[in-house]
mmCIF file of C-alpha atoms in Angstrom:
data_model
loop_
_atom_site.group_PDB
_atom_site.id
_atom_site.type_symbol
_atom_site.label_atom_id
_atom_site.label_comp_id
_atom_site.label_asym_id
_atom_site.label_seq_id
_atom_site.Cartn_x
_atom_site.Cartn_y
_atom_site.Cartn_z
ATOM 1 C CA UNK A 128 -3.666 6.474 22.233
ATOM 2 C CA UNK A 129 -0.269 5.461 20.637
ATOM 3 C CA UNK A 130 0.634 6.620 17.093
ATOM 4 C CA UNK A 131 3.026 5.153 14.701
ATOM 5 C CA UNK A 132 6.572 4.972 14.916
ATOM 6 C CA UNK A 133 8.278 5.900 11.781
ATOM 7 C CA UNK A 134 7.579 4.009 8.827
ATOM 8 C CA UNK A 135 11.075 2.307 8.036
ATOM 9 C CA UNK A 136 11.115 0.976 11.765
ATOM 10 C CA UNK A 137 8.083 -1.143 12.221
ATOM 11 C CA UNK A 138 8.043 -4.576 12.946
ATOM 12 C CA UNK A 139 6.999 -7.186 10.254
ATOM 13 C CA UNK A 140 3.034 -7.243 12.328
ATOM 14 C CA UNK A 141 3.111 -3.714 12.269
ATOM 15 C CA UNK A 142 3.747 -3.743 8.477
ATOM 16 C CA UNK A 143 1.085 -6.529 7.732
ATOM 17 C CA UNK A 144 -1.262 -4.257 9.486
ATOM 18 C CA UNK A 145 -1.087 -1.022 7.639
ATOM 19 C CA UNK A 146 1.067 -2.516 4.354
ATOM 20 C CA UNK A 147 1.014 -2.824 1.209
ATOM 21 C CA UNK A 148 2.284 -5.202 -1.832
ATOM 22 C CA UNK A 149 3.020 -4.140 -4.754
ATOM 23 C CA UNK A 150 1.774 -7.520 -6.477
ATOM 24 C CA UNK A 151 2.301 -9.058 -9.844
ATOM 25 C CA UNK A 152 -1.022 -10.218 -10.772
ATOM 26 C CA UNK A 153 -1.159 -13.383 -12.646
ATOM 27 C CA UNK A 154 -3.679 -14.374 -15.661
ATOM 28 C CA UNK A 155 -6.720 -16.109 -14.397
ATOM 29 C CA UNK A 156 -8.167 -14.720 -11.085
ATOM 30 C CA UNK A 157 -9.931 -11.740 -10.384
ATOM 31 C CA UNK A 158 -8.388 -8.986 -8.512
ATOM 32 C CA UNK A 159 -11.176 -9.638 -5.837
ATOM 33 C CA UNK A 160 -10.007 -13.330 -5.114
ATOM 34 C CA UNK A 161 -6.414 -12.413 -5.422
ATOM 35 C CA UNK A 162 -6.737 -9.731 -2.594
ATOM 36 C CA UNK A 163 -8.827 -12.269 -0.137
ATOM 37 C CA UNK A 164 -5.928 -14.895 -0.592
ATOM 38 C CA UNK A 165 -3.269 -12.241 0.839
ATOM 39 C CA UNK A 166 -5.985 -11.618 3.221
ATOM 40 C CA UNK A 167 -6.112 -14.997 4.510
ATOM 41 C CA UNK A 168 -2.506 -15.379 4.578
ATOM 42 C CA UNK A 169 -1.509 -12.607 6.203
ATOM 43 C CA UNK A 170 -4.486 -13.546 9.195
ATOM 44 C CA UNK A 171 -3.251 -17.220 9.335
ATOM 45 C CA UNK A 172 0.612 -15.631 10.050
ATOM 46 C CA UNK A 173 -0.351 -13.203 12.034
ATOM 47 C CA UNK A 174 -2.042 -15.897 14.348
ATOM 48 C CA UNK A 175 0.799 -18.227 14.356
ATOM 49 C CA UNK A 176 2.901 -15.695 15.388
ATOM 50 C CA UNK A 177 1.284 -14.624 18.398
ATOM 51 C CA UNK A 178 1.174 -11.343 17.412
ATOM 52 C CA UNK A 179 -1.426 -10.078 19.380
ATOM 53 C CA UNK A 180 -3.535 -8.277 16.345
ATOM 54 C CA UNK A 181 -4.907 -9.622 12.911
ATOM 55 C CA UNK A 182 -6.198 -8.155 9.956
ATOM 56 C CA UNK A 183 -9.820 -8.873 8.668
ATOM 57 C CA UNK A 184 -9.181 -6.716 5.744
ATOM 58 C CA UNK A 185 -7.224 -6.391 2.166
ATOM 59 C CA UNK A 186 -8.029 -4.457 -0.729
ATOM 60 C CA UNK A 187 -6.830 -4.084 -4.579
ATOM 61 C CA UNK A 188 -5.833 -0.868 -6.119
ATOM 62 C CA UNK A 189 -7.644 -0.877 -9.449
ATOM 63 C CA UNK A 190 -9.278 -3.689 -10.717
ATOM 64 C CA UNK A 191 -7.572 -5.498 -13.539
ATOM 65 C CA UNK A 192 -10.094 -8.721 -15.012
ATOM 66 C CA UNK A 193 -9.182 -11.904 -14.956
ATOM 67 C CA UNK A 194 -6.885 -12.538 -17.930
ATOM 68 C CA UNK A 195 -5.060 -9.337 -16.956
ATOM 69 C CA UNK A 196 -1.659 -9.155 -15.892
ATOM 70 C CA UNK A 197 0.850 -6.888 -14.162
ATOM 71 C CA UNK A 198 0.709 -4.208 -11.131
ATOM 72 C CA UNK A 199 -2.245 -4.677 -8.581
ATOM 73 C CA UNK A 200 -1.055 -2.889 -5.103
ATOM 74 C CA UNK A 201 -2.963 -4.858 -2.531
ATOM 75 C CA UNK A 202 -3.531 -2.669 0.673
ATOM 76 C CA UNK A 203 -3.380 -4.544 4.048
ATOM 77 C CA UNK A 204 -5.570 -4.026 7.130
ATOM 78 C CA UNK A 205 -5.709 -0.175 7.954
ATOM 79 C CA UNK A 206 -4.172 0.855 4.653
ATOM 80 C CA UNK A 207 -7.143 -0.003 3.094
ATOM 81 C CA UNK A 208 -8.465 3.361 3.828
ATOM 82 C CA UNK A 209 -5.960 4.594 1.577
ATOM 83 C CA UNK A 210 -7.661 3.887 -1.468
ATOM 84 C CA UNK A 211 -8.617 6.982 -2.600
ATOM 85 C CA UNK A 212 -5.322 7.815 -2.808
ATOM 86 C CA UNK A 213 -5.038 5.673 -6.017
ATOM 87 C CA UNK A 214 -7.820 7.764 -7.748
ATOM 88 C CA UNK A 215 -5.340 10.645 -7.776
ATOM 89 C CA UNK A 216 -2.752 8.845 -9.871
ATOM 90 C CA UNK A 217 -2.086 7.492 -13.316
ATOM 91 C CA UNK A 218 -2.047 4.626 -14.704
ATOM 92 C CA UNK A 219 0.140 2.694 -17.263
ATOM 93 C CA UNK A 220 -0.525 -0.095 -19.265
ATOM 94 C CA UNK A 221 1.259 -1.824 -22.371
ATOM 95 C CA UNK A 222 -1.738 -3.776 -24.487
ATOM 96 C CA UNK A 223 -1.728 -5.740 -27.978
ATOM 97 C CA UNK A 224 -4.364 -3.749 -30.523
ATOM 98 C CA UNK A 225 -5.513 -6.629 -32.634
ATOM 99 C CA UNK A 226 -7.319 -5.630 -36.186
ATOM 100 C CA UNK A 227 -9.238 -7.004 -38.151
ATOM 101 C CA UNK A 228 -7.311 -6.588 -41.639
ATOM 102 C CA UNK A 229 -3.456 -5.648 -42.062
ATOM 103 C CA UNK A 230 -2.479 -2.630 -40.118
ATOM 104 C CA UNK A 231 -2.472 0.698 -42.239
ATOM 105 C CA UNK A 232 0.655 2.691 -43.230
ATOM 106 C CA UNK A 233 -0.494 5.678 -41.374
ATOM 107 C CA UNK A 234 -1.299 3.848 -38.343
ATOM 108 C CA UNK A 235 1.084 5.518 -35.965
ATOM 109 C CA UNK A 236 -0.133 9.031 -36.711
ATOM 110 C CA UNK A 237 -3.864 7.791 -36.657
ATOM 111 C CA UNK A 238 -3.224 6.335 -33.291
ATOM 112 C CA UNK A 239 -1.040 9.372 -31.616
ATOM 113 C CA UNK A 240 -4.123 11.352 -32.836
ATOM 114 C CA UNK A 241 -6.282 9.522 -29.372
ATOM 115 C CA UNK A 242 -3.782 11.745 -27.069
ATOM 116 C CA UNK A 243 -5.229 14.233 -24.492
ATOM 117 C CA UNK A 244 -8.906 14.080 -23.486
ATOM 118 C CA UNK A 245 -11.342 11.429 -25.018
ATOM 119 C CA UNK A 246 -14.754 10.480 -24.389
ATOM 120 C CA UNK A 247 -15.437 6.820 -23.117
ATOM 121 C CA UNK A 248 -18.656 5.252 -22.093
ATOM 122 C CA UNK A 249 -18.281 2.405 -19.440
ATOM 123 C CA UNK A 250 -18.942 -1.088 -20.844
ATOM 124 C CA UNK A 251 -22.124 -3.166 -19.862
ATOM 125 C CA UNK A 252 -20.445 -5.233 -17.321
ATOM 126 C CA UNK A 253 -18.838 -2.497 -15.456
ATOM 127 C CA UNK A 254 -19.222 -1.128 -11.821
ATOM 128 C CA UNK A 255 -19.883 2.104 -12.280
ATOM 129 C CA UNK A 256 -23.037 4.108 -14.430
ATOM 130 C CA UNK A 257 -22.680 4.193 -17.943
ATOM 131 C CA UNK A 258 -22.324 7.807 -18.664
ATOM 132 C CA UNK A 259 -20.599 9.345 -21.215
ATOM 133 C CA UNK A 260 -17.631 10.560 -19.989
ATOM 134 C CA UNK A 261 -13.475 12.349 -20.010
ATOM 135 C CA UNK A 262 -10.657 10.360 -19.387
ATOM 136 C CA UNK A 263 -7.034 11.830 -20.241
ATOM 137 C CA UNK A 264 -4.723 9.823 -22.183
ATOM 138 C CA UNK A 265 -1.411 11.693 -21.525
ATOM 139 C CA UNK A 266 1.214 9.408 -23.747
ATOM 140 C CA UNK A 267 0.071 6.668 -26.503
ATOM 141 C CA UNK A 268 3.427 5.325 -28.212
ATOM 142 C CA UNK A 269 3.946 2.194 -30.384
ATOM 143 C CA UNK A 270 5.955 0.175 -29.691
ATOM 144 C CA UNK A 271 6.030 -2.277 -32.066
ATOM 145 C CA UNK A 272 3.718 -3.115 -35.151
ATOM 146 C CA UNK A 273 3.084 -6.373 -37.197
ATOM 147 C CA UNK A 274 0.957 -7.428 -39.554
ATOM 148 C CA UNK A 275 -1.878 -7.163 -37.642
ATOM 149 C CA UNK A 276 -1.118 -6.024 -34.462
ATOM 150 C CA UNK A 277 0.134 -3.096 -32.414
ATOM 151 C CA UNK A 278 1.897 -2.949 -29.375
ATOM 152 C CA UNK A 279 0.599 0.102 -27.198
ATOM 153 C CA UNK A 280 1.934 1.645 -24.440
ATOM 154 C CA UNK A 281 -0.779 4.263 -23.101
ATOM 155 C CA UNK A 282 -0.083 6.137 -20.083
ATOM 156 C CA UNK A 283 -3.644 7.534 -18.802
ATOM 157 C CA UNK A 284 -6.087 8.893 -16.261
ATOM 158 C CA UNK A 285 -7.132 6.300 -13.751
ATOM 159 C CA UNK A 286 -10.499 5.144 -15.052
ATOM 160 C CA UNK A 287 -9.541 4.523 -18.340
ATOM 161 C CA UNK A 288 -11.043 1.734 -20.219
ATOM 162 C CA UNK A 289 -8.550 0.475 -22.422
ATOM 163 C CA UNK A 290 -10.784 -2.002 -24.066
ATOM 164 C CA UNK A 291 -12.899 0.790 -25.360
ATOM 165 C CA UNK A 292 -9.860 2.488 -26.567
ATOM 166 C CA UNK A 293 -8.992 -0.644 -28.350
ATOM 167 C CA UNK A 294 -12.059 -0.755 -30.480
ATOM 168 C CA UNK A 295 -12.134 3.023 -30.618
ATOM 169 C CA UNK A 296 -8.501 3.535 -32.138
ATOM 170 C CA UNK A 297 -9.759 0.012 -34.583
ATOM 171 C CA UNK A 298 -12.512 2.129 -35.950
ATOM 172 C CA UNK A 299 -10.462 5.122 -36.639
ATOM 173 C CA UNK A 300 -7.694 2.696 -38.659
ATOM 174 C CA UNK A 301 -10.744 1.323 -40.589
ATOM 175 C CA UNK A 302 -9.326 -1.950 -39.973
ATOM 176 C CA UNK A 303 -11.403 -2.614 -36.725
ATOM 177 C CA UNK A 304 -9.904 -3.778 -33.785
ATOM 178 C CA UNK A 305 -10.459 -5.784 -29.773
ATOM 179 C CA UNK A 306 -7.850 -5.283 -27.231
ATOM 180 C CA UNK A 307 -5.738 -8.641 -26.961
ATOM 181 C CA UNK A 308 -3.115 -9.073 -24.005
ATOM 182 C CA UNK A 309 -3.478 -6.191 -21.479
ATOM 183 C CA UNK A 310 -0.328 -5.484 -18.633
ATOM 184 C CA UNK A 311 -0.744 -2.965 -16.266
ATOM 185 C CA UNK A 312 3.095 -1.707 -15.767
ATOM 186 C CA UNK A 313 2.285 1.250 -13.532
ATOM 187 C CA UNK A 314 -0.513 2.283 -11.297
ATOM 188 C CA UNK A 315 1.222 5.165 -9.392
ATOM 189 C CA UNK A 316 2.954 5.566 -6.923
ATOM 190 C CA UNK A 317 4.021 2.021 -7.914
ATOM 191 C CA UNK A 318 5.468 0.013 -11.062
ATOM 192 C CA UNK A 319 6.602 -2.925 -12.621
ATOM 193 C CA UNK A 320 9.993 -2.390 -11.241
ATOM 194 C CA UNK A 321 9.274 -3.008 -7.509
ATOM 195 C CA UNK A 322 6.480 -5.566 -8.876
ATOM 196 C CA UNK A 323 6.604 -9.181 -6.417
ATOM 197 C CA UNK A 324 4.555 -12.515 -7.188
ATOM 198 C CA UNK A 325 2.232 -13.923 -4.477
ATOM 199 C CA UNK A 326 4.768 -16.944 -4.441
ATOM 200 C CA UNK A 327 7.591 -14.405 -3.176
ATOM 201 C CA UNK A 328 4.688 -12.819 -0.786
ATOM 202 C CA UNK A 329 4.195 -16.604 1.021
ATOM 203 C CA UNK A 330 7.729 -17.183 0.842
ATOM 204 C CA UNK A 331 8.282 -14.156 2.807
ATOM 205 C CA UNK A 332 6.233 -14.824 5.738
ATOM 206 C CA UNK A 333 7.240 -18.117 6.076
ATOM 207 C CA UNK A 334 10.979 -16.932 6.467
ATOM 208 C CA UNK A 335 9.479 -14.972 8.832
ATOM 209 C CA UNK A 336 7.889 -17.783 10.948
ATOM 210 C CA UNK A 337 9.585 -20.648 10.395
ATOM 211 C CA UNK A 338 13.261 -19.337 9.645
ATOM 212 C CA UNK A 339 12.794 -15.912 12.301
ATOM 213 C CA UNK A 340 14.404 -13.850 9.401
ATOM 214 C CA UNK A 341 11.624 -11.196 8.629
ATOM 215 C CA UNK A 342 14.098 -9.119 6.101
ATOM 216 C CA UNK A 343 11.974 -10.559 2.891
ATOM 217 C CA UNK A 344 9.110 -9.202 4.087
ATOM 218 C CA UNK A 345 10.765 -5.787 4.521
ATOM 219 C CA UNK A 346 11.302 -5.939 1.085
ATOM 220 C CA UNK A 347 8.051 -6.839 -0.353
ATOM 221 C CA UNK A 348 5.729 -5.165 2.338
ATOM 222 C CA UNK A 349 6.089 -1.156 2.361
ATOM 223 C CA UNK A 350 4.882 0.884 4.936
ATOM 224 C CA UNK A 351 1.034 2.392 3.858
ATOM 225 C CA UNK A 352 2.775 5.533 3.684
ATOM 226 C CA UNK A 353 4.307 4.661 0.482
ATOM 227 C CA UNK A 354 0.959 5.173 -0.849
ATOM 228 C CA UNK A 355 0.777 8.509 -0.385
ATOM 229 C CA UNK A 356 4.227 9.206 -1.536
ATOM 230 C CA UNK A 357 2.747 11.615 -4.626
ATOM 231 C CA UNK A 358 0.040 13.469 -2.431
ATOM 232 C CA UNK A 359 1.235 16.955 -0.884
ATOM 233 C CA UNK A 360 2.390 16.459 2.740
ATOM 234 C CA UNK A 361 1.282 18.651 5.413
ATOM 235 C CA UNK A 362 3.681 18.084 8.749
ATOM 236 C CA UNK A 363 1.647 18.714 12.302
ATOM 237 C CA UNK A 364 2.609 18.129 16.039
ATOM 238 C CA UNK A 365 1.968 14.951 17.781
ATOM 239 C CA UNK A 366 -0.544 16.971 20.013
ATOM 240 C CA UNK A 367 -2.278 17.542 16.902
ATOM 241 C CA UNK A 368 -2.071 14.039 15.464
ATOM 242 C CA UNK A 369 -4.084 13.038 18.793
ATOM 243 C CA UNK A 370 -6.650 15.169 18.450
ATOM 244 C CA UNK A 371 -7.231 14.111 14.918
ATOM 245 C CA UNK A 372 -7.402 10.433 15.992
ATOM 246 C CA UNK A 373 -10.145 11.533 18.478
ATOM 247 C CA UNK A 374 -11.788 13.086 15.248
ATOM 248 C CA UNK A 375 -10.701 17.000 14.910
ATOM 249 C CA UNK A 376 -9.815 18.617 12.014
ATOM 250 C CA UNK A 377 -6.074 20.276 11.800
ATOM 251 C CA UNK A 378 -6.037 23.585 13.280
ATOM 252 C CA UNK A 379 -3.487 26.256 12.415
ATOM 253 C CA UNK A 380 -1.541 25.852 15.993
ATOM 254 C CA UNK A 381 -0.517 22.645 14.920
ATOM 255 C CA UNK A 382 0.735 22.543 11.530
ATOM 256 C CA UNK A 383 4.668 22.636 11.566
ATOM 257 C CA UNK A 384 5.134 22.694 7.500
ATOM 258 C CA UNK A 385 2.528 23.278 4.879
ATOM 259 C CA UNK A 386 3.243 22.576 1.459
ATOM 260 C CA UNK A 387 2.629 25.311 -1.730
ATOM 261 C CA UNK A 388 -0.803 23.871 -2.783
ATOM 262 C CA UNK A 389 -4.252 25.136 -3.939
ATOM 263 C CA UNK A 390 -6.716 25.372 -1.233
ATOM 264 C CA UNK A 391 -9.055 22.480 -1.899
ATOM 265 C CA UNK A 392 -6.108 20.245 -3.038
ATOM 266 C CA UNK A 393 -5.967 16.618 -1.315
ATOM 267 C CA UNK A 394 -3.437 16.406 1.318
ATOM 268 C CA UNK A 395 -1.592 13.917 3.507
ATOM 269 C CA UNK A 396 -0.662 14.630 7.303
ATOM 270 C CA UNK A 397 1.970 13.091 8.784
ATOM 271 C CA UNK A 398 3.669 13.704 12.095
ATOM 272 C CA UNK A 399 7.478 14.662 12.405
ATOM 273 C CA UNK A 400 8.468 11.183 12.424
ATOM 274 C CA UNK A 401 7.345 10.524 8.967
ATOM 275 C CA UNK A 402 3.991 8.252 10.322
ATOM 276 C CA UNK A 403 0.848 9.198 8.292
ATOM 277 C CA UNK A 404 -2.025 10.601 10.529
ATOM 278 C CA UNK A 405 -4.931 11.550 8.312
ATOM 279 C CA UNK A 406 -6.268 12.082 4.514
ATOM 280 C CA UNK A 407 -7.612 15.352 4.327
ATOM 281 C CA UNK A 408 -8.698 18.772 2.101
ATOM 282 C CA UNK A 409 -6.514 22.127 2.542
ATOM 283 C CA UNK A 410 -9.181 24.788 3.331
ATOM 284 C CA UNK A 411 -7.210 27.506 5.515
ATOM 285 C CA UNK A 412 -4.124 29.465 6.262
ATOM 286 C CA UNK A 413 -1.618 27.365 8.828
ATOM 287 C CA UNK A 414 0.391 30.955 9.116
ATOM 288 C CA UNK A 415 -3.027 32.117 10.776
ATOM 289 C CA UNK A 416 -3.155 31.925 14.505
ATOM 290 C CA UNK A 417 -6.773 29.832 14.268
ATOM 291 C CA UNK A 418 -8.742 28.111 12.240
ATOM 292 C CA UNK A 419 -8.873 25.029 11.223
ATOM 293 C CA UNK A 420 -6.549 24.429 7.894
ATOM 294 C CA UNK A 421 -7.096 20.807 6.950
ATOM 295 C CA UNK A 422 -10.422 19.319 6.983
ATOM 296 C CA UNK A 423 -10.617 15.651 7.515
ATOM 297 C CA UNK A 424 -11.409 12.786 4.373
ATOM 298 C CA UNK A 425 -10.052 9.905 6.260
ATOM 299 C CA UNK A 426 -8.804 8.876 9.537
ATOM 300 C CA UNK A 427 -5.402 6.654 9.561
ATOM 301 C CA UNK A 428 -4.397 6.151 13.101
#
């Protein structure tokens, strides 16, 4: 089977295939619907260009609910197995605390007090079981304070529900509180400097079709690989590459660079070309002569 060339050379079907978007979510749909509109779009172009493939596939990094704003990566086709990749990241937001009664004097020490771990219980309406659990807020900074309301910045674990934190930081100011208007500005590897609307997204691939000029969508599509840009990389032969597509693990003969990681760390294989192979867990030695040294999580070519 072919692998991919390297990630700044691909063509813009190649790109809409394993891609993502760094989007600016707008107030009012959920992540869900937003995703399944790029979806759609990207199909529809993809079929009037001839391209010869298609996608049947996009998926959201993180879901942000409805009236939420700001950073949503949107995965396309094959990069959607890349989601896991998000779990190992942080996440920023900036969010308006609204109390109930005029913000205390002592407010900003009260509220820098909620750094490092805290204990959060899922709300009702959430995915996931409601078990008490640790999420690590790693920065909480004020930016601004009025009357009755506080602008946070809160830079945190992925997981973190800053609604709870809301009402949790308005008990501890005895004022009360809800979380007002919630941004996400960062969901890493990405943030809201690279951030592009959906409007810029359609533009892009009409350029593309109608205009043959496929450079804006080079700038809003990256390569899947950018993805993984803050997971270690572990380099390995294009021999080796093939065998993992057929569904081996990495063995020590073909890993050309490991990097100075844990054992049991999550890793990223690429070949020398810079193409991502596999997801995968360090478990062995590459300076061995066998054995296998990465075991695999997920597939990517």
């Amino acid at each position: 089977m072919s692998l991919r060339g390297p990630p700044n050379d691909r063509s813009p079907a190649e790109l809409l295939t394993f891609g993502v978007v760094n989007l600016d979510k707008p107030p009012g749909p959920s992540s869900h619907q937003v995703s399944g509109w790029i979806r759609d779009a990207v199909s529809d172009s993809l079929e009037r260009a001839d391209a010869g493939t298609t996608i049947d596939r996009a998926a959201h990094a993180g879901t942000l609910d409805p009236k939420v704003t700001g950073c949503l990566p949107v995965m396309l086709g094959d990069a959607t197995r890349l989601a896991q990749a998000f779990l190992e990241g942080q996440k920023e937001y900036v969010s308006v605390l609204e109390c109930h009664a005029p913000v205390p004097a002592d407010a900003e020490s009260v509220i820098s007090a909620f750094e490092g771990p805290i204990y959060q219980k899922p709300p009702r309406k959430s995915a996931v079981s409601r078990r008490l659990r640790v999420r690590e807020l790693y920065d909480l900074e004020v930016l601004e304070a009025t009357e009755r309301q506080v602008l946070l910045r809160i830079r945190c674990e992925s997981g973190t529900y800053v609604r709870k934190l809301c009402h949790d930081i308005g008990l501890a100011l005895g004022t009360g509180g809800h979380m007002g208007h919630l941004r996400r500005t960062a969901t890493d590897p990405f943030d809201d400097r690279t951030l592009h609307t959906a409007e810029e997204f359609l533009d892009a691939l009409e350029f593309w079709l109608e205009d043959d000029d496929p450079e804006p969508l080079h700038e809003i599509v990256l390569p899947g690989e950018r993805i993984l840009e803050h997971i270690p990389s572990v380099v390995i032969a294009e021999s080796a590459a093939r065998e993992v597509a057929e569904g081996a693990p990495v063995y020590a003969p073909g890993v050309l660079e490991v990097p100075d990681v844990d054992r049991g760390s999550l890793v990223t294989c690429y070949t020398p070309n810079g193409a991502a192979v596999c997801l995968g867990t360090l478990v062995g030695d590459a300076s061995s002569e066998s054995g296998t040294v990465v075991e695999l999580e997920r597939v990517l070519v």
